Coordinates of C-alpha atoms in Angstrom, one line a residue:
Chain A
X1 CA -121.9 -19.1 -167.5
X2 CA -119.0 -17.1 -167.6
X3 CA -115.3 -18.2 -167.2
X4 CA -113.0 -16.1 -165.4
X5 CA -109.1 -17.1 -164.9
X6 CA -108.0 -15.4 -161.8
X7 CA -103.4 -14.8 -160.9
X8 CA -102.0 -17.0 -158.7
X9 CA -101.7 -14.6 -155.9
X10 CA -105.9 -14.1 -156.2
X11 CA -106.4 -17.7 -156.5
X12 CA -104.6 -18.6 -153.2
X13 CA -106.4 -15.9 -151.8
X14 CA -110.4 -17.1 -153.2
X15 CA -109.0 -20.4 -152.3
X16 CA -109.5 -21.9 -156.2
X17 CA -108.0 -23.8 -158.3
X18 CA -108.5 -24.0 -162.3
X19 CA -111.0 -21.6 -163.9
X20 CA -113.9 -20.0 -161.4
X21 CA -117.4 -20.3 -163.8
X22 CA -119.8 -17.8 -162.3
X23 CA -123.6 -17.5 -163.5
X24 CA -123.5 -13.0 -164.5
X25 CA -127.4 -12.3 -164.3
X26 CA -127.5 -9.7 -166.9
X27 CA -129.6 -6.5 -165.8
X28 CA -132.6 -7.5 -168.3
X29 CA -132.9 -10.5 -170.5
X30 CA -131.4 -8.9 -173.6
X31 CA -129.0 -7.2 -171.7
X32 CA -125.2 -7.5 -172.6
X33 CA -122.7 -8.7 -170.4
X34 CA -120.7 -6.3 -168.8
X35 CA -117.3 -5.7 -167.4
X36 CA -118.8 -4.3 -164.1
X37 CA -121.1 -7.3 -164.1
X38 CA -118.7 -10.2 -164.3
X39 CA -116.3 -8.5 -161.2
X40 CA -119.3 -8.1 -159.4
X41 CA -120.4 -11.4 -159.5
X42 CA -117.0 -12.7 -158.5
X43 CA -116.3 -10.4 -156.1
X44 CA -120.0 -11.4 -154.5
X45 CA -118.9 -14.9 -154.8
X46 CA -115.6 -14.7 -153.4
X47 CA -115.7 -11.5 -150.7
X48 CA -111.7 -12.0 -150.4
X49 CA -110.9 -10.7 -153.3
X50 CA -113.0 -6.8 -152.9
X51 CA -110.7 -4.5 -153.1
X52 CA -107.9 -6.6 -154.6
X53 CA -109.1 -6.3 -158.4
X54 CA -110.5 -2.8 -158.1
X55 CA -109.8 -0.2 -155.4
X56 CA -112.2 -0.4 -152.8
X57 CA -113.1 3.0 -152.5
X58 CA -113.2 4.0 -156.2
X59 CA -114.6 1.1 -157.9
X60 CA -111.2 1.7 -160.1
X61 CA -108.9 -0.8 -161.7
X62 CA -106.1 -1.2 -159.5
X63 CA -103.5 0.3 -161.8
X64 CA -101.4 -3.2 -161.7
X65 CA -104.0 -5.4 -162.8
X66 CA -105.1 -5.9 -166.2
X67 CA -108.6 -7.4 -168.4
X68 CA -107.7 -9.5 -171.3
X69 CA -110.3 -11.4 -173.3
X70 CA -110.4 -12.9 -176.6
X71 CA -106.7 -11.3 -177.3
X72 CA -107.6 -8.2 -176.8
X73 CA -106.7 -6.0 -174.0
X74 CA -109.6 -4.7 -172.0
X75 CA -108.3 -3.2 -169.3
X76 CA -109.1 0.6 -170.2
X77 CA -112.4 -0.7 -171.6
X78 CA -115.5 1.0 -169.8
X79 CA -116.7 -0.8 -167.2
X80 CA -120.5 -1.1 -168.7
X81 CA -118.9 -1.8 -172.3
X82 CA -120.2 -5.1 -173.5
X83 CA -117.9 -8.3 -172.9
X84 CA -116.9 -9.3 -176.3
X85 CA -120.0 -12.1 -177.6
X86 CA -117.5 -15.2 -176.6
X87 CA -117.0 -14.3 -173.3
X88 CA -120.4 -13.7 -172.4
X89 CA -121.1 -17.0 -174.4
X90 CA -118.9 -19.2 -172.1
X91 CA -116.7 -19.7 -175.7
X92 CA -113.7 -17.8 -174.1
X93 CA -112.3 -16.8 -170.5
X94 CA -112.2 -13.4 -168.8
X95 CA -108.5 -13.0 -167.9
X96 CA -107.7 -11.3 -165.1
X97 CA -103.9 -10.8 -164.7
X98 CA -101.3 -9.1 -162.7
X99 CA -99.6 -6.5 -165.2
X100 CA -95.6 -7.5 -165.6
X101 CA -93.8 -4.5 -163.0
X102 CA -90.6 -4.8 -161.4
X103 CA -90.8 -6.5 -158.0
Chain B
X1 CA -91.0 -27.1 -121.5
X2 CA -91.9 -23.5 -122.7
X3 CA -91.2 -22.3 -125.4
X4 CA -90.9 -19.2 -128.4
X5 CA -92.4 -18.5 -131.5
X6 CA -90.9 -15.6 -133.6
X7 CA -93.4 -13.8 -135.7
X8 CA -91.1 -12.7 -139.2
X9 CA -92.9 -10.5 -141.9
X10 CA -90.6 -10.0 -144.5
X11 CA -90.8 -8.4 -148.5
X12 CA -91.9 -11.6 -149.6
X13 CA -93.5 -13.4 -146.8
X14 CA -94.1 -14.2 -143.1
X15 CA -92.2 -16.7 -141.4
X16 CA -92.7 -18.5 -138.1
X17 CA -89.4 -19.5 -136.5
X18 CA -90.0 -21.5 -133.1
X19 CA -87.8 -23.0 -130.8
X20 CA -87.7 -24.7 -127.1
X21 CA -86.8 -22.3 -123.9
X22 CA -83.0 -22.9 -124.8
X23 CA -83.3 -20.9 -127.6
X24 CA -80.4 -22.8 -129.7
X25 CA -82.5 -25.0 -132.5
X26 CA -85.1 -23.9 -134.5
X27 CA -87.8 -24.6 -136.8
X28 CA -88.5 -22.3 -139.6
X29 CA -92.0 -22.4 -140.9
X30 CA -92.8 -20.4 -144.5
X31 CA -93.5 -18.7 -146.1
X32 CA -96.9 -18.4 -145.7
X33 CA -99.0 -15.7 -148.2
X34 CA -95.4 -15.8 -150.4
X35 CA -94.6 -13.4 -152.7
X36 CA -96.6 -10.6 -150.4
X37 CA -95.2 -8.1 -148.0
X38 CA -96.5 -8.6 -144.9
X39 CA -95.5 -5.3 -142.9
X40 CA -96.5 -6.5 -139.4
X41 CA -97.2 -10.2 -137.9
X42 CA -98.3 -10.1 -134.1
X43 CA -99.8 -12.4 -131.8
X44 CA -102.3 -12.1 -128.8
X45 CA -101.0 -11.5 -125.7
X46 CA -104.1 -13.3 -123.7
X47 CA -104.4 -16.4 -127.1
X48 CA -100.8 -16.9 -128.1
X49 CA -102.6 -19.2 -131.0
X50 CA -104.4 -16.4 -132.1
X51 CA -102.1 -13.9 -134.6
X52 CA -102.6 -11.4 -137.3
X53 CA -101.0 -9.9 -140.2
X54 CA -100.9 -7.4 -142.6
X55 CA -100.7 -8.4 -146.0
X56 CA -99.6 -6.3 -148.9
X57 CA -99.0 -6.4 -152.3
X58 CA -98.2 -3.6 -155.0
X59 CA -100.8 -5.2 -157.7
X60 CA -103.9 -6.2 -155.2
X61 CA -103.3 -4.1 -152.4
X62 CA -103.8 -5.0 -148.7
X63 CA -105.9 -7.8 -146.4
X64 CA -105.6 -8.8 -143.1
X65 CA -105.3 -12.4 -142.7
X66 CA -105.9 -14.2 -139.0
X67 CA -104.6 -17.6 -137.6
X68 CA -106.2 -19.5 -134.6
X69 CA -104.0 -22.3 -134.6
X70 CA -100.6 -20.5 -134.1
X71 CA -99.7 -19.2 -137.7
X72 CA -100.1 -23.1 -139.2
X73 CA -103.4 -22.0 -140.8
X74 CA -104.5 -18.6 -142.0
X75 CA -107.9 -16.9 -143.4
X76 CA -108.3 -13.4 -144.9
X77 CA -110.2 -11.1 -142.4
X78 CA -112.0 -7.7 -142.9
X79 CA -110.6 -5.7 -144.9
X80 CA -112.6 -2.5 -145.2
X81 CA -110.3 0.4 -144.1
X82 CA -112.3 3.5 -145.0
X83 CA -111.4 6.8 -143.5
X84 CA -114.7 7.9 -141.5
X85 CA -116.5 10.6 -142.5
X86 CA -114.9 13.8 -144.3
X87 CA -111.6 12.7 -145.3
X88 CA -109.8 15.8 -145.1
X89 CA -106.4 16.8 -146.1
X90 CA -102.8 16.5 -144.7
X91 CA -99.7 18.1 -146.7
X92 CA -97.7 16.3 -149.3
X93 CA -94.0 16.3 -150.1
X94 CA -94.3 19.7 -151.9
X95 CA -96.3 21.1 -149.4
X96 CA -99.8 21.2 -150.8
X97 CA -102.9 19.7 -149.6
X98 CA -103.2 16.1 -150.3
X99 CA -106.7 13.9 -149.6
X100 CA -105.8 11.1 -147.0
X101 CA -105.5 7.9 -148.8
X102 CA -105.3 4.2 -147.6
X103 CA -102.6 1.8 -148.6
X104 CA -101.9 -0.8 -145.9
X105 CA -101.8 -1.0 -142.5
X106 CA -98.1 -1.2 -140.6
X107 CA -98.7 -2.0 -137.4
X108 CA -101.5 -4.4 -135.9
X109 CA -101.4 -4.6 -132.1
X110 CA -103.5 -6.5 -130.3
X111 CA -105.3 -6.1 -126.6
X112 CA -103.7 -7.4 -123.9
X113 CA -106.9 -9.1 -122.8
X114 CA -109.1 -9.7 -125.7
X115 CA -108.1 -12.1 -128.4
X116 CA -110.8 -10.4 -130.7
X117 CA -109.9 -6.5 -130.4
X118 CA -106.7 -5.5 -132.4
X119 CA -105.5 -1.7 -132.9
X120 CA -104.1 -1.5 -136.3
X121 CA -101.9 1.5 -137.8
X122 CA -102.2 2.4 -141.0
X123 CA -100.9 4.8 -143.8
X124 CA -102.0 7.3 -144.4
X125 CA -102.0 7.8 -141.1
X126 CA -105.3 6.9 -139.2
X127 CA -105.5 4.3 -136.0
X128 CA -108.6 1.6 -136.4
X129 CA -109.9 -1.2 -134.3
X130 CA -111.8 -4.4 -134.4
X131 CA -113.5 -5.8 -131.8
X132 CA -114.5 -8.9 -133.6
X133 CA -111.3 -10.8 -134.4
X134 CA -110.9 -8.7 -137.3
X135 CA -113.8 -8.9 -139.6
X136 CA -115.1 -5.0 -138.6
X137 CA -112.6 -2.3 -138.4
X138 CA -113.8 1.0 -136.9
X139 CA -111.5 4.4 -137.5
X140 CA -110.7 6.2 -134.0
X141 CA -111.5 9.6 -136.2
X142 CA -110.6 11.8 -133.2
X143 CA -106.8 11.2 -134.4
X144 CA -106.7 12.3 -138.2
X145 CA -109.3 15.2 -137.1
X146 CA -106.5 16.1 -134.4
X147 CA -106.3 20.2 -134.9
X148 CA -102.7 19.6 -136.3
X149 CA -103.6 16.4 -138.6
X150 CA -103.9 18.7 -141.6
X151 CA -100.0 19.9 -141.1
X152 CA -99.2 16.8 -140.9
X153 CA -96.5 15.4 -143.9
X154 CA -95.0 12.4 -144.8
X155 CA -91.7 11.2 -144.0
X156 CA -89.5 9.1 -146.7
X157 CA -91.3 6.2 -146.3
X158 CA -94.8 7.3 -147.1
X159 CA -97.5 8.9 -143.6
X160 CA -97.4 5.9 -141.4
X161 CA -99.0 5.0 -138.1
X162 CA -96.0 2.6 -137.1
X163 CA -96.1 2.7 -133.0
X164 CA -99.0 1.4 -131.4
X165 CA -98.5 1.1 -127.0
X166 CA -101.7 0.1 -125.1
X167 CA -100.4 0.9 -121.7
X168 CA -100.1 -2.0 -119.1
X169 CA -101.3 -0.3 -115.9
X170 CA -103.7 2.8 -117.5
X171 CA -106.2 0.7 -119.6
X172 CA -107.5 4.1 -121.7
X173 CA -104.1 5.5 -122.2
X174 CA -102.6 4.6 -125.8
X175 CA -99.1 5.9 -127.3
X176 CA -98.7 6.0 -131.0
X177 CA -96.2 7.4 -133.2
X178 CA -96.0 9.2 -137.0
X179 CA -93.7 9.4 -139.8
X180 CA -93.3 12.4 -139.8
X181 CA -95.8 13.7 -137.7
X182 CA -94.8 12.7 -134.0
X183 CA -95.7 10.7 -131.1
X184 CA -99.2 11.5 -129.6
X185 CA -101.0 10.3 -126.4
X186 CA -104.7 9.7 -125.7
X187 CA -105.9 8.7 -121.8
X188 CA -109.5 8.1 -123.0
X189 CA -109.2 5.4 -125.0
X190 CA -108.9 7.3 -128.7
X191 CA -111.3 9.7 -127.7
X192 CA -109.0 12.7 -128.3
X193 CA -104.9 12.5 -128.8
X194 CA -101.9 15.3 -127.3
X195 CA -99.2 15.6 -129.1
X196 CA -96.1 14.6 -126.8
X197 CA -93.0 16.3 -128.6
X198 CA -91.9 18.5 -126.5
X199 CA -87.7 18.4 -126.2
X200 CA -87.5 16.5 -129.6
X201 CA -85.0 18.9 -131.8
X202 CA -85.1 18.3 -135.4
X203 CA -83.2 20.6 -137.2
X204 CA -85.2 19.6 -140.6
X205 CA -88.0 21.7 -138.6
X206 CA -87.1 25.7 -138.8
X207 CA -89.2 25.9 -135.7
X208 CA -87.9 23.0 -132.9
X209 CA -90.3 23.5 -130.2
X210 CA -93.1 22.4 -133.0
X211 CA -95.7 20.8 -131.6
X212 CA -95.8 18.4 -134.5
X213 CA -93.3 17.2 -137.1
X214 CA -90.8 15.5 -136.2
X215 CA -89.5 12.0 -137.7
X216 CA -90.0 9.5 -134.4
X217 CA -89.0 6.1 -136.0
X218 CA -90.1 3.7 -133.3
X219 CA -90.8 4.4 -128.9
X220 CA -91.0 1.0 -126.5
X221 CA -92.0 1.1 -123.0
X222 CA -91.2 -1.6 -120.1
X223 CA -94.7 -2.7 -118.7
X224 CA -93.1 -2.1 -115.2
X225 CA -92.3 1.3 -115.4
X226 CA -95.1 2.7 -118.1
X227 CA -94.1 6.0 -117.7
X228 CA -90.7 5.8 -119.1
X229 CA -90.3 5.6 -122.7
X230 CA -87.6 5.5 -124.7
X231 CA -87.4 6.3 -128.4
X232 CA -85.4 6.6 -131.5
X233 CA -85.9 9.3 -133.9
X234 CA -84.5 10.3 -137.2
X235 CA -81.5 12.0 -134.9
X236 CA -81.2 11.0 -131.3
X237 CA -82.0 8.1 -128.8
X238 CA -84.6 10.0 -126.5
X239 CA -86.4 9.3 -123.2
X240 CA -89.2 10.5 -121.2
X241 CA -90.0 9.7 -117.6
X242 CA -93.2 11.6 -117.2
X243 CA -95.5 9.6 -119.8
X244 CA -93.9 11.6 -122.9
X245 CA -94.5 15.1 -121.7
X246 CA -91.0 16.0 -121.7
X247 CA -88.2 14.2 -123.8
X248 CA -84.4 14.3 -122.8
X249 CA -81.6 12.8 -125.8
X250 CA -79.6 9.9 -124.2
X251 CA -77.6 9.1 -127.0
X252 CA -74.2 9.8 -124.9
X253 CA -71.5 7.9 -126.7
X254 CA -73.7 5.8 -129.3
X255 CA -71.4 5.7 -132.8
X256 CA -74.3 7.4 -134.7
X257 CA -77.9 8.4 -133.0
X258 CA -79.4 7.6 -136.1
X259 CA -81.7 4.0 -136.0
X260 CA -85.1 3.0 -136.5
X261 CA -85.3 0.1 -133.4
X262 CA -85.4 0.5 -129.8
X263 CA -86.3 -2.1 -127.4
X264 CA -86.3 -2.3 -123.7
X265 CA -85.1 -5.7 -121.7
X266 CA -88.2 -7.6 -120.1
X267 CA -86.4 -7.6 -117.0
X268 CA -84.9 -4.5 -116.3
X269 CA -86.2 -1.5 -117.4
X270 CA -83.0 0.5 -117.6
X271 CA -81.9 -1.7 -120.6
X272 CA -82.1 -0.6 -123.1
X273 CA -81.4 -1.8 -126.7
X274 CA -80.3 0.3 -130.3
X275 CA -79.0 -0.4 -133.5
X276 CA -77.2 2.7 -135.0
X277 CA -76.5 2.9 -138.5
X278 CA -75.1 5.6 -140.9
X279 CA -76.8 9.4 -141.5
X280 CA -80.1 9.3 -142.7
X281 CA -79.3 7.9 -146.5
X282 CA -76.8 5.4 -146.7
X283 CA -78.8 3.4 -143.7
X284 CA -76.1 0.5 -142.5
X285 CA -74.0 0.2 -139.6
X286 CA -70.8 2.6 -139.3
X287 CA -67.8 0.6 -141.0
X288 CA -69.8 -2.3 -142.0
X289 CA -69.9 -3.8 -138.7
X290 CA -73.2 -4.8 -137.4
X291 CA -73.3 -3.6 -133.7
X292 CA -76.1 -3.8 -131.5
X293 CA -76.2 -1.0 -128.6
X294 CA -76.5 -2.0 -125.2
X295 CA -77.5 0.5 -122.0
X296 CA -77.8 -0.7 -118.6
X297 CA -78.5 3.1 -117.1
X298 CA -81.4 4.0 -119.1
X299 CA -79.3 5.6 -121.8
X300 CA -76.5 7.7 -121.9
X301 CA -74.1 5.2 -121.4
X302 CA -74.1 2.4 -124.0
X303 CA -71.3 -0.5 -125.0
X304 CA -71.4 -2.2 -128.4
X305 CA -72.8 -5.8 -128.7
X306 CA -70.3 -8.0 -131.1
X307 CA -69.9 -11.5 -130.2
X308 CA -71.6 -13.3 -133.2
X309 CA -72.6 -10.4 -135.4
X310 CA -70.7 -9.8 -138.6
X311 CA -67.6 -7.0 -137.9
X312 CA -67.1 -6.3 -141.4
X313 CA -68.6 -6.1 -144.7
X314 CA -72.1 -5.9 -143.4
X315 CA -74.4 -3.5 -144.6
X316 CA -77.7 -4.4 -143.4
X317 CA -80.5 -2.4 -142.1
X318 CA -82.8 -3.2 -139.2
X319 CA -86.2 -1.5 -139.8
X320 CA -88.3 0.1 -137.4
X321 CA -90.8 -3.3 -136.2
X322 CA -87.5 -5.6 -136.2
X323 CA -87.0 -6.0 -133.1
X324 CA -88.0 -7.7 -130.3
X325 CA -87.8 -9.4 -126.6
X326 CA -88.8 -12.6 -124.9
X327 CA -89.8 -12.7 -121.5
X328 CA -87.7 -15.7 -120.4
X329 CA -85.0 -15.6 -117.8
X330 CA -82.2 -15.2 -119.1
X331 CA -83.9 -12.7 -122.0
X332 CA -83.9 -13.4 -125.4
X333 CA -83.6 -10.3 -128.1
X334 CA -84.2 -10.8 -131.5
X335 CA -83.7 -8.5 -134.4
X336 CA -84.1 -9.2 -138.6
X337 CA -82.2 -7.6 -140.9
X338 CA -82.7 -6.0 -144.1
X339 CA -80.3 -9.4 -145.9
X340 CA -82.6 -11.7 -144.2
X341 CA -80.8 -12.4 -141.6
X342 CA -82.9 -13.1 -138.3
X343 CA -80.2 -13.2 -135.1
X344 CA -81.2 -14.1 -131.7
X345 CA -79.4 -14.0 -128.2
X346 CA -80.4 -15.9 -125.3
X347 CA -78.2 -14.3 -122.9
X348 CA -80.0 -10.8 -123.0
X349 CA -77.8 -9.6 -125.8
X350 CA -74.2 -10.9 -124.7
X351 CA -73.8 -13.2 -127.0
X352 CA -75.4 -13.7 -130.7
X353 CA -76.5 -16.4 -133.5
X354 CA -78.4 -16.3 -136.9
X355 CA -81.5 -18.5 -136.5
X356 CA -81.6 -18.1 -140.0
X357 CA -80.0 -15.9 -142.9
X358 CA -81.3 -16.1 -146.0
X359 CA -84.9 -14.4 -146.3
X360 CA -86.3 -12.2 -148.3
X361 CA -85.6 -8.1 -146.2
X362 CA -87.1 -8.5 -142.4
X363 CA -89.8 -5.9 -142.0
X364 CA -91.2 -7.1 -138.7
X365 CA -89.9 -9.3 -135.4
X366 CA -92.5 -10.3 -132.5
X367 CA -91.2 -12.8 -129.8
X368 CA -93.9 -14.8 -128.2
X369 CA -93.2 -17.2 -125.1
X370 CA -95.5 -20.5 -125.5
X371 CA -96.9 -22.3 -122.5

């Protein structure tokens, strides 16, 4: 079970409240949890939100939007790179933010 | 009794204003999708229950949300804009090749007959459709493959698809206009496009009989007489009675020809309606009064609109979408305002009132009449 804390704009949109837990079936048993894994899971779970996290044509970031986890910044992490062991592990949340920008 | 819903996209929201057929209390309902800008919010002309709007956001992009109940309740439609087949290349600001690249749609207009099939105008330029209420969107590809598509260039405000006219009387005949590409023509129903330019002089342009090019910042059409249009442009108020083959500059005595609105009176379609504001980069009315433009000869000849509009220290702009009519007798005309300021006159312009004045910048103004 992973735990993924979405911004307010994306939880309006999904239609959530709180924390979203999503099951990420990793590739192969042993397999690591991924970056790439957790946003497809969500974004198969909640269709709304393709194209709001990452650019629909480019599988990209969206350049305002930003990956924290465990206090670390993620968001230039590659996409395959393991999650750290306590997000995969349920321990700690992915954090999915909108970066701070004038507006 | 009938009334009218106003349909307000603004920086940071979309409001619904409503009011009986007298036009002189209202109920303001928002925001709705708040802190968003919603470019355009449009209703159905055959299911006035049934709108649309365009939903954008610098951090997560664009959606399309729908509402079957009359903007009370909203859900996020499709949202798979993709630019069929090769994408191809139009020219940036510099002048080099640039790929065509989505980011959000301006306009959403739907069919006059079918609830389900919206048009929808996006930027980079490219015109889409759904037939399904909005969960498919197909690209009319014949437009961005248009022989002149890849001269095509950006005007200050990004490549946008912001005009959108399915004519009332010829059901395959669409208008459309660019920034800063032009106003084009199909009669098949999107199949192929012709520029219609022809008498537009922009003197940004070294060569003013350019088929393409030139800044057209909005066109309206009365359903009555579809093959008039009038439109304003970067420069000039222009009109064309032959479908937009030819184009003749009526701004006679207008303060400034500069604007983005235009909009013709339900009724009559010799009336005409501007809003002229200052040269191309300070954008507010001349003196800091807020003057709207009346014509009752198609152009030409046009007398300022004060009574109720600020006369001084006002230094608004009126975008492009922010203006509309209602098709009551007497007319109402509605336009929004860059302060937030939505006016309305139920007297066909004679005589004006804020509905409301403190939202966030008006992008976009629709008028519906309820049964």
């Amino acid at each position: 079970m992973i735990r993924v804390i979405l911004p307010a704009h994306l939880k309006n949109l999904a239609k959530v409240s709180g924390e979203v837990r999503l099951e990420v079936p990793a590739p192969t048993a042993a397999g690591p949890v991924t970056q790439r894994l957790v946003l497809d899971a969500l974004e198969s779970r909640f269709p709304v939100l393709v194209g709001t996290i990452r650019e629909r044509d480019t599988g990209r970031r969206r350049a305002l939007v930003r990956f924290y986890a465990c206090e670390e910044d993620l968001s230039n992490a590659p996409p395959d790179e393991p999650l750290p062991e306590r997000v995969a592990a349920g321990a700690e949340p992915f954090i999915i933010l909108g970066a701070m920008a004038g507006g | 009794m009938t009334g009218v819903r106003i349909l307000v996209g603004t920086r940071k929201g979309a409001f619904t204003l409503t009011s009986d057929g007298t036009r002189d209390e209202w109920k303001v309902d928002g925001p709705h999708f708040g802190g968003w800008e919603i470019y355009h919010l449009n209703g159905s002309p055959a299911d006035p229950d049934r709108l649309y709007a365009s939903q954008s956001s610098g951090w997560f992009g664009q959606l399309i949300q729908r509402s079957d109940d009359g903007g009370r309740t909203w859900s996020a439609v499709g949202n798979d804009f993709t630019y069929a087949g090769e994408v191809g290349e139009h020219l940036w600001y510099d002048g080099t090749p640039r790929p065509w690249e989505f980011k959000r749609i301006w306009h959403l207009e739907p069919s006059r007959d079918d609830p389900d099939t919206v048009y929808a105008g996006a930027e980079d330029a490219a015109l889409y459709v759904t037939r399904d209420g909005g969960q498919k969107w197909q690209e009319l590809t014949a437009l961005r493959r248009h022989p002149t598509g890849p001269g095509w260039q950006p005007g200050a405000g990004g490549m946008c698809l912001h005009t959108i006219i399915l004519d009332p009387v010829h059901p395959d005949r669409i208008y459309l206009a660019i920034s800063a590409a032009g106003a084009f023509r199909s009669d098949d129903a999107g199949a192929s496009w012709l520029p219609i330019n022809k008498g537009l002089r922009s003197g940004e342009i070294p060569d003013e009989d350019s088929e393409v090019g030139h800044c057209v910042h909005h066109i309206t059409q009365h359903p009555s007489r579809p093959d008039t249009l009038f439109m304003q442009k970067h420069w000039d108020v222009m009109r064309s009675d032959d479908a937009g083959a030819n184009w003749r500059e009526v701004s006679g005595n207008l303060p400034s020809d500069f604007g983005f609105p235009i909009a013709v009176h339900p009724h009559e379609p010799e009336t005409i309606y501007v809003v002229p504001i200052k040269s191309d980069s300070e954008h507010y009315p001349p003196e800091g009064k807020l003057r709207v433009y009346r014509s009752r000869t198609g152009g030409d000849e046009w007398e300022p609109l004060v009574d109720g509009l600020p006369q001084a220290n006002c230094y608004v702009n009126v975008l492009r979408d922010a203006m509309a009519v209602d098709t009551l007798d007497p007319a109402g005309i509605y336009f929004g305002t860059t302060g937030g300021q939505v006016y309305r006159s139920a007297d066909g312009g004679d005589t004006w009132a804020p509905i409301v004045r403190d939202l966030p910048a008006v992008l976009s103004v629709e008028a519906q009449v309820l049964p």
